[in-house]
mmCIF file of C-alpha atoms in Angstrom:
data_model
loop_
_atom_site.group_PDB
_atom_site.id
_atom_site.type_symbol
_atom_site.label_atom_id
_atom_site.label_comp_id
_atom_site.label_asym_id
_atom_site.label_seq_id
_atom_site.Cartn_x
_atom_site.Cartn_y
_atom_site.Cartn_z
ATOM 1 C CA MET A 1 58.742 -41.390 84.577
ATOM 2 C CA LYS A 2 62.134 -40.021 83.096
ATOM 3 C CA ARG A 3 63.722 -40.758 79.900
ATOM 4 C CA GLU A 4 67.393 -41.404 79.829
ATOM 5 C CA THR A 5 69.172 -39.327 77.586
ATOM 6 C CA GLN A 6 72.987 -39.898 75.996
ATOM 7 C CA ILE A 7 74.809 -36.361 76.892
ATOM 8 C CA ASN A 8 78.570 -37.355 75.503
ATOM 9 C CA VAL A 9 79.391 -34.156 74.009
ATOM 10 C CA ASN A 10 80.342 -31.025 76.575
ATOM 11 C CA ALA A 11 77.078 -28.477 76.169
ATOM 12 C CA GLU A 12 78.406 -26.098 76.418
ATOM 13 C CA LYS A 13 80.915 -25.041 74.376
ATOM 14 C CA PHE A 14 79.233 -27.611 71.351
ATOM 15 C CA SER A 15 75.757 -24.677 71.169
ATOM 16 C CA ALA A 16 78.983 -21.519 71.168
ATOM 17 C CA ASP A 17 80.001 -23.434 68.380
ATOM 18 C CA LEU A 18 76.616 -24.255 66.650
ATOM 19 C CA ILE A 19 75.493 -21.415 67.389
ATOM 20 C CA ASP A 20 78.654 -19.100 66.092
ATOM 21 C CA TRP A 21 78.677 -20.901 63.197
ATOM 22 C CA PHE A 22 75.119 -19.742 62.343
ATOM 23 C CA GLU A 23 75.005 -16.852 63.445
ATOM 24 C CA LYS A 24 77.994 -16.148 60.328
ATOM 25 C CA ASN A 25 77.085 -17.972 57.747
ATOM 26 C CA LYS A 26 72.847 -18.490 58.480
ATOM 27 C CA ARG A 27 71.328 -17.722 54.961
ATOM 28 C CA GLU A 28 69.524 -14.692 54.509
ATOM 29 C CA LEU A 29 65.260 -16.566 54.321
ATOM 30 C CA PRO A 30 62.177 -14.142 53.655
ATOM 31 C CA TRP A 31 60.923 -15.694 57.506
ATOM 32 C CA ARG A 32 64.694 -14.831 59.037
ATOM 33 C CA GLU A 33 64.455 -11.231 58.397
ATOM 34 C CA ASN A 34 62.522 -11.074 61.904
ATOM 35 C CA LYS A 35 60.752 -13.045 64.365
ATOM 36 C CA ASP A 36 56.970 -12.380 63.607
ATOM 37 C CA PRO A 37 55.685 -15.597 65.253
ATOM 38 C CA TYR A 38 52.665 -15.642 62.453
ATOM 39 C CA LYS A 39 55.441 -15.596 59.667
ATOM 40 C CA ILE A 40 57.445 -18.379 61.116
ATOM 41 C CA TRP A 41 54.402 -20.625 61.863
ATOM 42 C CA VAL A 42 53.306 -19.843 58.127
ATOM 43 C CA SER A 43 57.087 -20.834 56.907
ATOM 44 C CA GLU A 44 57.296 -23.788 59.111
ATOM 45 C CA ILE A 45 54.068 -25.811 57.957
ATOM 46 C CA MET A 46 54.848 -24.405 53.886
ATOM 47 C CA LEU A 47 59.304 -25.949 54.964
ATOM 48 C CA GLN A 48 56.978 -29.793 55.870
ATOM 49 C CA GLN A 49 58.244 -32.007 52.514
ATOM 50 C CA THR A 50 59.716 -28.911 50.794
ATOM 51 C CA LYS A 51 62.613 -27.242 49.874
ATOM 52 C CA VAL A 52 63.106 -24.065 50.892
ATOM 53 C CA ASP A 53 64.230 -22.757 47.600
ATOM 54 C CA THR A 54 61.110 -23.628 46.437
ATOM 55 C CA VAL A 55 58.758 -22.478 49.582
ATOM 56 C CA ILE A 56 60.461 -19.050 49.225
ATOM 57 C CA PRO A 57 58.169 -17.397 45.956
ATOM 58 C CA TYR A 58 55.454 -19.405 47.653
ATOM 59 C CA PHE A 59 56.035 -17.839 50.666
ATOM 60 C CA HIS A 60 56.610 -14.591 49.402
ATOM 61 C CA HIS A 61 53.500 -14.744 47.357
ATOM 62 C CA PHE A 62 51.340 -15.992 51.143
ATOM 63 C CA ILE A 63 52.691 -13.434 53.124
ATOM 64 C CA GLU A 64 51.975 -10.115 50.286
ATOM 65 C CA LYS A 65 48.349 -11.928 50.307
ATOM 66 C CA PHE A 66 47.822 -11.961 53.902
ATOM 67 C CA PRO A 67 49.633 -10.313 55.950
ATOM 68 C CA THR A 68 48.021 -11.174 58.945
ATOM 69 C CA ILE A 69 46.526 -13.730 60.906
ATOM 70 C CA LYS A 70 43.112 -12.251 60.294
ATOM 71 C CA ASP A 71 43.436 -12.122 57.033
ATOM 72 C CA LEU A 72 44.221 -15.382 56.240
ATOM 73 C CA ALA A 73 41.188 -16.373 59.386
ATOM 74 C CA ALA A 74 39.266 -14.579 56.181
ATOM 75 C CA ALA A 75 39.999 -15.697 53.057
ATOM 76 C CA ASP A 76 38.022 -18.379 51.416
ATOM 77 C CA GLU A 77 39.400 -21.249 51.768
ATOM 78 C CA GLN A 78 39.271 -21.896 47.248
ATOM 79 C CA GLU A 79 41.825 -18.870 47.643
ATOM 80 C CA VAL A 80 44.143 -20.022 50.130
ATOM 81 C CA LEU A 81 44.808 -23.314 48.248
ATOM 82 C CA LYS A 82 44.597 -21.674 45.027
ATOM 83 C CA ALA A 83 47.708 -19.511 46.377
ATOM 84 C CA TRP A 84 49.242 -22.629 47.571
ATOM 85 C CA GLU A 85 48.738 -24.740 44.483
ATOM 86 C CA GLY A 86 51.846 -26.340 43.346
ATOM 87 C CA LEU A 87 53.186 -27.127 46.615
ATOM 88 C CA GLY A 88 51.238 -30.179 47.371
ATOM 89 C CA TYR A 89 50.066 -31.640 50.864
ATOM 90 C CA TYR A 90 46.520 -29.212 50.047
ATOM 91 C CA SER A 91 45.980 -30.668 54.050
ATOM 92 C CA ARG A 92 48.782 -28.170 55.588
ATOM 93 C CA ALA A 93 47.020 -25.425 53.911
ATOM 94 C CA ARG A 94 43.807 -25.937 55.227
ATOM 95 C CA ASN A 95 45.102 -27.253 58.801
ATOM 96 C CA LEU A 96 46.982 -23.727 59.222
ATOM 97 C CA GLN A 97 43.916 -21.762 58.148
ATOM 98 C CA SER A 98 42.334 -24.153 60.647
ATOM 99 C CA ALA A 99 44.186 -23.442 63.235
ATOM 100 C CA VAL A 100 44.370 -19.941 61.650
ATOM 101 C CA LYS A 101 41.250 -18.796 63.107
ATOM 102 C CA GLU A 102 41.097 -20.769 66.094
ATOM 103 C CA VAL A 103 43.573 -18.133 67.259
ATOM 104 C CA ALA A 104 41.778 -15.219 65.642
ATOM 105 C CA LEU A 105 38.902 -16.446 68.277
ATOM 106 C CA GLU A 106 40.600 -17.476 70.764
ATOM 107 C CA TYR A 107 43.767 -15.500 71.410
ATOM 108 C CA ASN A 108 42.703 -12.493 69.807
ATOM 109 C CA SER A 109 44.522 -12.873 66.498
ATOM 110 C CA LYS A 110 47.930 -13.388 68.313
ATOM 111 C CA VAL A 111 49.684 -17.166 68.745
ATOM 112 C CA PRO A 112 50.026 -18.138 71.884
ATOM 113 C CA ASP A 113 53.587 -18.750 73.178
ATOM 114 C CA HIS A 114 52.835 -21.381 75.486
ATOM 115 C CA VAL A 115 52.910 -25.222 75.000
ATOM 116 C CA ASP A 116 49.620 -27.079 75.506
ATOM 117 C CA ALA A 117 47.699 -23.899 73.281
ATOM 118 C CA LEU A 118 49.936 -24.564 70.523
ATOM 119 C CA SER A 119 49.139 -27.637 70.905
ATOM 120 C CA SER A 120 45.573 -27.522 70.554
ATOM 121 C CA LEU A 121 46.224 -25.681 67.452
ATOM 122 C CA LYS A 122 45.007 -29.171 64.100
ATOM 123 C CA GLY A 123 47.843 -28.872 62.788
ATOM 124 C CA VAL A 124 50.930 -27.951 64.770
ATOM 125 C CA GLY A 125 52.527 -31.334 65.783
ATOM 126 C CA PRO A 126 56.086 -31.607 68.409
ATOM 127 C CA TYR A 127 58.300 -30.122 65.575
ATOM 128 C CA THR A 128 56.597 -26.772 64.576
ATOM 129 C CA ARG A 129 55.291 -25.735 68.048
ATOM 130 C CA GLY A 130 59.248 -26.283 68.975
ATOM 131 C CA ALA A 131 59.774 -23.305 65.965
ATOM 132 C CA ILE A 132 57.581 -21.170 67.266
ATOM 133 C CA LEU A 133 58.451 -21.680 70.733
ATOM 134 C CA SER A 134 61.954 -21.569 70.505
ATOM 135 C CA ILE A 135 62.768 -18.236 67.276
ATOM 136 C CA ALA A 136 59.828 -16.625 67.394
ATOM 137 C CA TYR A 137 58.921 -16.727 72.137
ATOM 138 C CA ASP A 138 63.069 -17.752 72.944
ATOM 139 C CA LYS A 139 61.768 -20.934 74.625
ATOM 140 C CA PRO A 140 63.922 -23.398 75.428
ATOM 141 C CA GLU A 141 62.044 -26.690 73.236
ATOM 142 C CA PRO A 142 63.242 -28.547 71.115
ATOM 143 C CA ALA A 143 61.999 -29.210 67.372
ATOM 144 C CA VAL A 144 63.806 -32.066 65.267
ATOM 145 C CA ASP A 145 62.357 -32.505 61.862
ATOM 146 C CA GLY A 146 64.642 -34.977 59.430
ATOM 147 C CA ASN A 147 67.382 -32.134 59.607
ATOM 148 C CA VAL A 148 67.314 -32.515 63.739
ATOM 149 C CA MET A 149 67.754 -36.270 64.080
ATOM 150 C CA ARG A 150 70.533 -36.906 61.074
ATOM 151 C CA VAL A 151 72.826 -34.531 63.080
ATOM 152 C CA MET A 152 72.249 -35.488 66.590
ATOM 153 C CA SER A 153 72.165 -39.101 65.988
ATOM 154 C CA ARG A 154 75.236 -38.718 64.446
ATOM 155 C CA VAL A 155 76.953 -36.116 66.840
ATOM 156 C CA LEU A 156 75.875 -38.293 69.764
ATOM 157 C CA ASN A 157 76.300 -42.098 68.561
ATOM 158 C CA ILE A 158 72.155 -42.581 68.949
ATOM 159 C CA ALA A 159 71.719 -45.396 66.334
ATOM 160 C CA GLU A 160 67.820 -45.889 66.691
ATOM 161 C CA ASP A 161 65.545 -46.506 63.856
ATOM 162 C CA ILE A 162 64.531 -42.498 62.813
ATOM 163 C CA ALA A 163 62.139 -43.932 61.203
ATOM 164 C CA LYS A 164 59.843 -45.082 64.227
ATOM 165 C CA GLN A 165 57.381 -42.552 66.833
ATOM 166 C CA ARG A 166 58.787 -43.312 68.840
ATOM 167 C CA THR A 167 62.381 -41.832 68.301
ATOM 168 C CA ARG A 168 61.447 -38.258 67.589
ATOM 169 C CA LYS A 169 61.073 -38.427 71.819
ATOM 170 C CA VAL A 170 64.477 -39.839 71.897
ATOM 171 C CA PHE A 171 65.679 -36.898 70.390
ATOM 172 C CA GLU A 172 63.795 -34.130 71.453
ATOM 173 C CA ASP A 173 65.386 -34.683 74.849
ATOM 174 C CA ASN A 174 67.826 -35.362 74.739
ATOM 175 C CA ILE A 175 68.522 -31.677 72.685
ATOM 176 C CA ARG A 176 66.281 -30.428 75.976
ATOM 177 C CA ALA A 177 69.172 -31.362 77.859
ATOM 178 C CA ILE A 178 71.430 -29.191 76.245
ATOM 179 C CA ILE A 179 70.026 -26.006 74.495
ATOM 180 C CA PRO A 180 70.643 -23.610 75.917
ATOM 181 C CA ALA A 181 68.475 -20.855 77.682
ATOM 182 C CA ASP A 182 69.976 -18.381 75.983
ATOM 183 C CA ASN A 183 69.885 -18.562 72.613
ATOM 184 C CA PRO A 184 67.485 -21.234 71.861
ATOM 185 C CA SER A 185 65.998 -19.767 68.371
ATOM 186 C CA SER A 186 69.996 -19.760 67.093
ATOM 187 C CA PHE A 187 70.134 -23.026 68.416
ATOM 188 C CA ASN A 188 67.186 -24.504 66.904
ATOM 189 C CA GLN A 189 67.948 -22.205 63.482
ATOM 190 C CA GLY A 190 71.632 -23.924 63.859
ATOM 191 C CA LEU A 191 70.871 -27.290 63.776
ATOM 192 C CA MET A 192 68.324 -27.247 61.173
ATOM 193 C CA GLU A 193 71.424 -25.091 59.042
ATOM 194 C CA LEU A 194 74.032 -27.475 59.549
ATOM 195 C CA GLY A 195 71.794 -30.302 58.359
ATOM 196 C CA ALA A 196 70.363 -28.962 55.255
ATOM 197 C CA LEU A 197 74.083 -26.976 54.271
ATOM 198 C CA ILE A 198 76.661 -29.938 55.722
ATOM 199 C CA CYS A 199 75.175 -32.460 57.682
ATOM 200 C CA THR A 200 73.261 -34.109 54.524
ATOM 201 C CA PRO A 201 72.255 -37.702 54.823
ATOM 202 C CA LYS A 202 75.350 -38.412 51.554
ATOM 203 C CA ALA A 203 78.152 -37.200 51.841
ATOM 204 C CA PRO A 204 78.349 -35.239 55.064
ATOM 205 C CA ALA A 205 81.028 -32.387 54.490
ATOM 206 C CA CYS A 206 82.665 -33.506 57.853
ATOM 207 C CA MET A 207 85.638 -31.011 57.026
ATOM 208 C CA LEU A 208 84.332 -27.877 56.876
ATOM 209 C CA CYS A 209 81.963 -28.974 60.333
ATOM 210 C CA PRO A 210 81.877 -26.189 63.080
ATOM 211 C CA VAL A 211 81.097 -28.821 65.732
ATOM 212 C CA GLN A 212 83.383 -31.798 64.742
ATOM 213 C CA LYS A 213 85.139 -31.977 67.798
ATOM 214 C CA HIS A 214 81.898 -33.236 69.524
ATOM 215 C CA CYS A 215 80.748 -35.586 66.692
ATOM 216 C CA GLN A 216 81.260 -39.370 68.203
ATOM 217 C CA ALA A 217 80.137 -41.127 65.116
ATOM 218 C CA PHE A 218 83.043 -39.178 63.375
ATOM 219 C CA ALA A 219 85.113 -39.581 65.737
ATOM 220 C CA LEU A 220 84.616 -43.344 64.989
ATOM 221 C CA GLY A 221 84.306 -43.184 61.984
ATOM 222 C CA ILE A 222 80.458 -43.921 61.598
ATOM 223 C CA GLN A 223 78.679 -41.131 59.838
ATOM 224 C CA ASP A 224 77.670 -42.886 56.457
ATOM 225 C CA GLU A 225 75.570 -45.249 58.550
ATOM 226 C CA LEU A 226 73.839 -42.794 60.873
ATOM 227 C CA PRO A 227 70.888 -42.088 61.186
ATOM 228 C CA VAL A 228 69.823 -45.265 61.000
ATOM 229 C CA LYS A 229 66.187 -45.482 59.395
ATOM 230 C CA THR A 230 64.946 -48.517 57.712
ATOM 231 C CA LYS A 231 62.775 -48.212 54.304
ATOM 232 C CA ALA A 232 59.700 -46.942 53.600
ATOM 233 C CA LYS A 233 56.520 -49.218 52.058
ATOM 234 C CA LYS A 234 56.450 -49.710 47.934
ATOM 235 C CA GLN A 235 54.560 -46.464 46.620
ATOM 236 C CA LYS A 236 51.322 -48.424 45.300
ATOM 237 C CA ARG A 237 50.561 -47.250 41.645
ATOM 238 C CA ILE A 238 47.265 -46.294 40.477
ATOM 239 C CA PRO A 239 46.495 -46.340 36.886
ATOM 240 C CA TYR A 240 43.808 -43.043 35.381
ATOM 241 C CA PHE A 241 42.182 -42.184 33.010
ATOM 242 C CA ALA A 242 41.794 -38.129 32.869
ATOM 243 C CA PHE A 243 39.871 -35.975 30.910
ATOM 244 C CA VAL A 244 40.475 -32.266 28.946
ATOM 245 C CA GLY A 245 38.329 -30.803 26.694
ATOM 246 C CA THR A 246 35.636 -28.206 25.408
ATOM 247 C CA ASP A 247 32.289 -27.505 24.319
ATOM 248 C CA ASP A 248 31.381 -25.678 20.944
ATOM 249 C CA LYS A 249 32.060 -21.855 23.430
ATOM 250 C CA GLY A 250 35.225 -22.705 24.739
ATOM 251 C CA ALA A 251 34.229 -24.194 27.762
ATOM 252 C CA VAL A 252 36.124 -25.916 29.599
ATOM 253 C CA LEU A 253 34.567 -29.093 32.277
ATOM 254 C CA ILE A 254 36.687 -29.933 35.406
ATOM 255 C CA GLU A 255 35.360 -30.600 39.160
ATOM 256 C CA GLN A 256 35.901 -30.818 42.251
ATOM 257 C CA ARG A 257 37.642 -33.615 44.220
ATOM 258 C CA PRO A 258 35.704 -34.506 47.625
ATOM 259 C CA ALA A 259 35.971 -32.401 50.560
ATOM 260 C CA ASP A 260 37.728 -35.095 53.333
ATOM 261 C CA GLY A 261 40.533 -37.320 51.633
ATOM 262 C CA LEU A 262 44.137 -37.657 49.342
ATOM 263 C CA LEU A 263 44.368 -33.212 47.900
ATOM 264 C CA ALA A 264 41.138 -32.756 49.013
ATOM 265 C CA ASN A 265 38.253 -29.649 47.843
ATOM 266 C CA LEU A 266 40.797 -29.300 44.912
ATOM 267 C CA TRP A 267 39.914 -28.941 41.195
ATOM 268 C CA GLN A 268 40.611 -31.464 38.394
ATOM 269 C CA PHE A 269 39.761 -32.976 34.552
ATOM 270 C CA PRO A 270 37.474 -35.277 35.129
ATOM 271 C CA MET A 271 39.658 -38.258 35.788
ATOM 272 C CA VAL A 272 38.663 -42.027 36.540
ATOM 273 C CA ALA A 273 40.701 -45.084 37.719
ATOM 274 C CA LYS A 274 41.011 -47.031 34.947
ATOM 275 C CA GLN A 275 39.691 -49.710 36.662
ATOM 276 C CA GLN A 276 36.400 -48.196 36.163
ATOM 277 C CA MET A 277 35.832 -48.344 32.953
ATOM 278 C CA ASP A 278 37.294 -49.344 29.250
ATOM 279 C CA ILE A 279 38.657 -46.219 27.263
ATOM 280 C CA GLU A 280 36.255 -47.693 24.866
ATOM 281 C CA HIS A 281 33.125 -46.520 27.000
ATOM 282 C CA ALA A 282 34.394 -43.310 27.684
ATOM 283 C CA ALA A 283 31.182 -41.619 25.902
ATOM 284 C CA SER A 284 28.896 -43.645 27.671
ATOM 285 C CA TRP A 285 30.489 -42.710 31.199
ATOM 286 C CA PHE A 286 30.115 -39.192 30.255
ATOM 287 C CA ARG A 287 27.055 -40.322 29.449
ATOM 288 C CA ALA A 288 25.901 -41.319 32.788
ATOM 289 C CA ASN A 289 27.892 -38.977 35.204
ATOM 290 C CA TYR A 290 27.362 -35.797 34.014
ATOM 291 C CA GLY A 291 24.834 -35.913 31.105
ATOM 292 C CA LEU A 292 27.657 -35.149 28.238
ATOM 293 C CA HIS A 293 27.880 -35.736 25.107
ATOM 294 C CA VAL A 294 30.753 -36.432 24.031
ATOM 295 C CA LYS A 295 34.729 -37.079 21.303
ATOM 296 C CA VAL A 296 37.578 -38.939 22.343
ATOM 297 C CA VAL A 297 39.552 -37.038 19.852
ATOM 298 C CA ARG A 298 43.163 -37.906 20.925
ATOM 299 C CA GLU A 299 45.417 -38.922 23.547
ATOM 300 C CA LEU A 300 47.800 -36.197 24.519
ATOM 301 C CA SER A 301 51.087 -36.630 26.882
ATOM 302 C CA PRO A 302 51.483 -39.642 29.702
ATOM 303 C CA ILE A 303 51.241 -38.084 33.534
ATOM 304 C CA LYS A 304 53.339 -39.835 36.559
ATOM 305 C CA HIS A 305 52.483 -38.120 39.837
ATOM 306 C CA VAL A 306 54.938 -38.670 42.841
ATOM 307 C CA PHE A 307 53.027 -39.176 46.811
ATOM 308 C CA SER A 308 54.567 -40.032 49.685
ATOM 309 C CA HIS A 309 52.379 -42.860 49.790
ATOM 310 C CA LEU A 310 51.461 -43.607 46.600
ATOM 311 C CA VAL A 311 51.805 -43.213 42.658
ATOM 312 C CA TRP A 312 49.670 -41.499 39.461
ATOM 313 C CA GLN A 313 50.036 -43.397 36.466
ATOM 314 C CA VAL A 314 47.938 -40.811 34.198
ATOM 315 C CA GLU A 315 46.672 -41.659 30.313
ATOM 316 C CA VAL A 316 45.895 -38.543 28.845
ATOM 317 C CA TYR A 317 42.960 -37.792 26.762
ATOM 318 C CA ARG A 318 41.857 -35.396 24.698
ATOM 319 C CA ILE A 319 37.945 -34.919 24.070
ATOM 320 C CA ALA A 320 35.650 -32.385 22.188
ATOM 321 C CA ILE A 321 32.515 -32.253 24.637
ATOM 322 C CA LEU A 322 29.045 -32.502 21.134
ATOM 323 C CA GLY A 323 26.153 -31.395 24.083
ATOM 324 C CA GLY A 324 23.810 -32.154 26.784
ATOM 325 C CA GLU A 325 22.914 -30.607 29.994
ATOM 326 C CA LEU A 326 26.030 -30.353 33.148
ATOM 327 C CA THR A 327 24.420 -32.858 35.913
ATOM 328 C CA ALA A 328 26.797 -34.349 38.047
ATOM 329 C CA GLN A 329 26.603 -30.932 41.003
ATOM 330 C CA ASP A 330 30.426 -30.946 41.563
ATOM 331 C CA ALA A 331 31.496 -29.766 37.900
ATOM 332 C CA VAL A 332 31.339 -26.048 35.942
ATOM 333 C CA LEU A 333 32.492 -25.478 32.591
ATOM 334 C CA VAL A 334 34.552 -22.448 33.136
ATOM 335 C CA SER A 335 36.427 -20.312 30.172
ATOM 336 C CA ILE A 336 40.018 -20.480 29.800
ATOM 337 C CA PRO A 337 40.336 -17.968 31.592
ATOM 338 C CA GLU A 338 38.453 -18.606 34.482
ATOM 339 C CA LEU A 339 40.597 -21.379 34.915
ATOM 340 C CA ASP A 340 43.409 -19.501 36.459
ATOM 341 C CA GLN A 341 40.691 -18.918 39.456
ATOM 342 C CA TYR A 342 40.160 -23.175 40.822
ATOM 343 C CA PRO A 343 43.007 -24.303 42.758
ATOM 344 C CA LEU A 344 44.554 -27.727 39.979
ATOM 345 C CA PRO A 345 47.087 -30.351 42.160
ATOM 346 C CA VAL A 346 50.105 -30.157 40.913
ATOM 347 C CA SER A 347 49.470 -33.238 38.619
ATOM 348 C CA HIS A 348 46.372 -31.694 36.472
ATOM 349 C CA GLN A 349 48.111 -28.486 35.917
ATOM 350 C CA LYS A 350 50.691 -30.757 33.714
ATOM 351 C CA ILE A 351 47.586 -31.630 32.188
ATOM 352 C CA LYS A 352 46.464 -27.387 31.717
ATOM 353 C CA GLU A 353 49.829 -26.808 30.357
ATOM 354 C CA GLN A 354 48.750 -29.789 27.789
ATOM 355 C CA MET A 355 45.542 -28.574 27.086
ATOM 356 C CA ILE A 356 46.456 -24.713 26.660
ATOM 357 C CA CYS A 357 49.202 -25.968 24.574
ATOM 358 C CA LEU A 358 46.826 -27.445 22.186
ATOM 359 C CA THR A 359 44.285 -23.839 22.074
#
């Protein structure tokens, strides 16, 4: 059954005004230098839940390290995670490499230019698929992210809850009805740019908006009431102990996280949930889990790290490794220079900085 759309603007004039503004005012971004679908793909994955200014240096470094699909497909996962270190949401990097390997094998290292093939790739959802098809291949496919839903909820006065998954389809259908076939690239990028620079979540700059005359919310004076978005669930807080220290040769103890779940396959300093251990029993815990004899030396500055769904509250302790034989299979002792070769999550990069300041 065909879904109803809510087109209450002159699509042709709206598109023309939006594209004209975008082409005159667009930011110079490295992934806009050409229409290389691989670079566009990488940039869109990096930009998910991450600000443009944060992404730019990571994008440059990543493309320099893995300039082609073949390079990324052939790379060791730890090398890829290291290049992603600090961006967070590391499943994005793992899924990207997994999908790139499939493209290298099944499509002769050419990013597919049709919906079904792109949709089958790991980590490529409707937004990423639409961005690649419209920006790289000039196909009139919608690319709906948070910025786009905010803009179009105001332009078309759509009051459906954008926190609900089904609402995305409402926006996709509406955009599909108005996206111009002759320049879908600038249209989609224009919506994204407008949401980032003008039609912001709070205090939108309506007086500077190039499509103000088309905006139903502005005409009704309700632009601050849209989009409708229910509040996310309260984040769960989990307290941890983390331990950083060296043996008598200056080697540092780190361990690899499990292959599945949060921060999979990244490395960290030994960490345990506070509910599983009292700090007074740290020495016996190390003997049981690592085969090492340690002494807690001092408490360092605590670390707080916020994920989308939970918060880590980490008490950090400096330890001295006095002896014993390392028995944990997922742990290693490495020199401080070698530590730079291991991808650490942001929280443990902060712990590493404290450790380096003390050595």
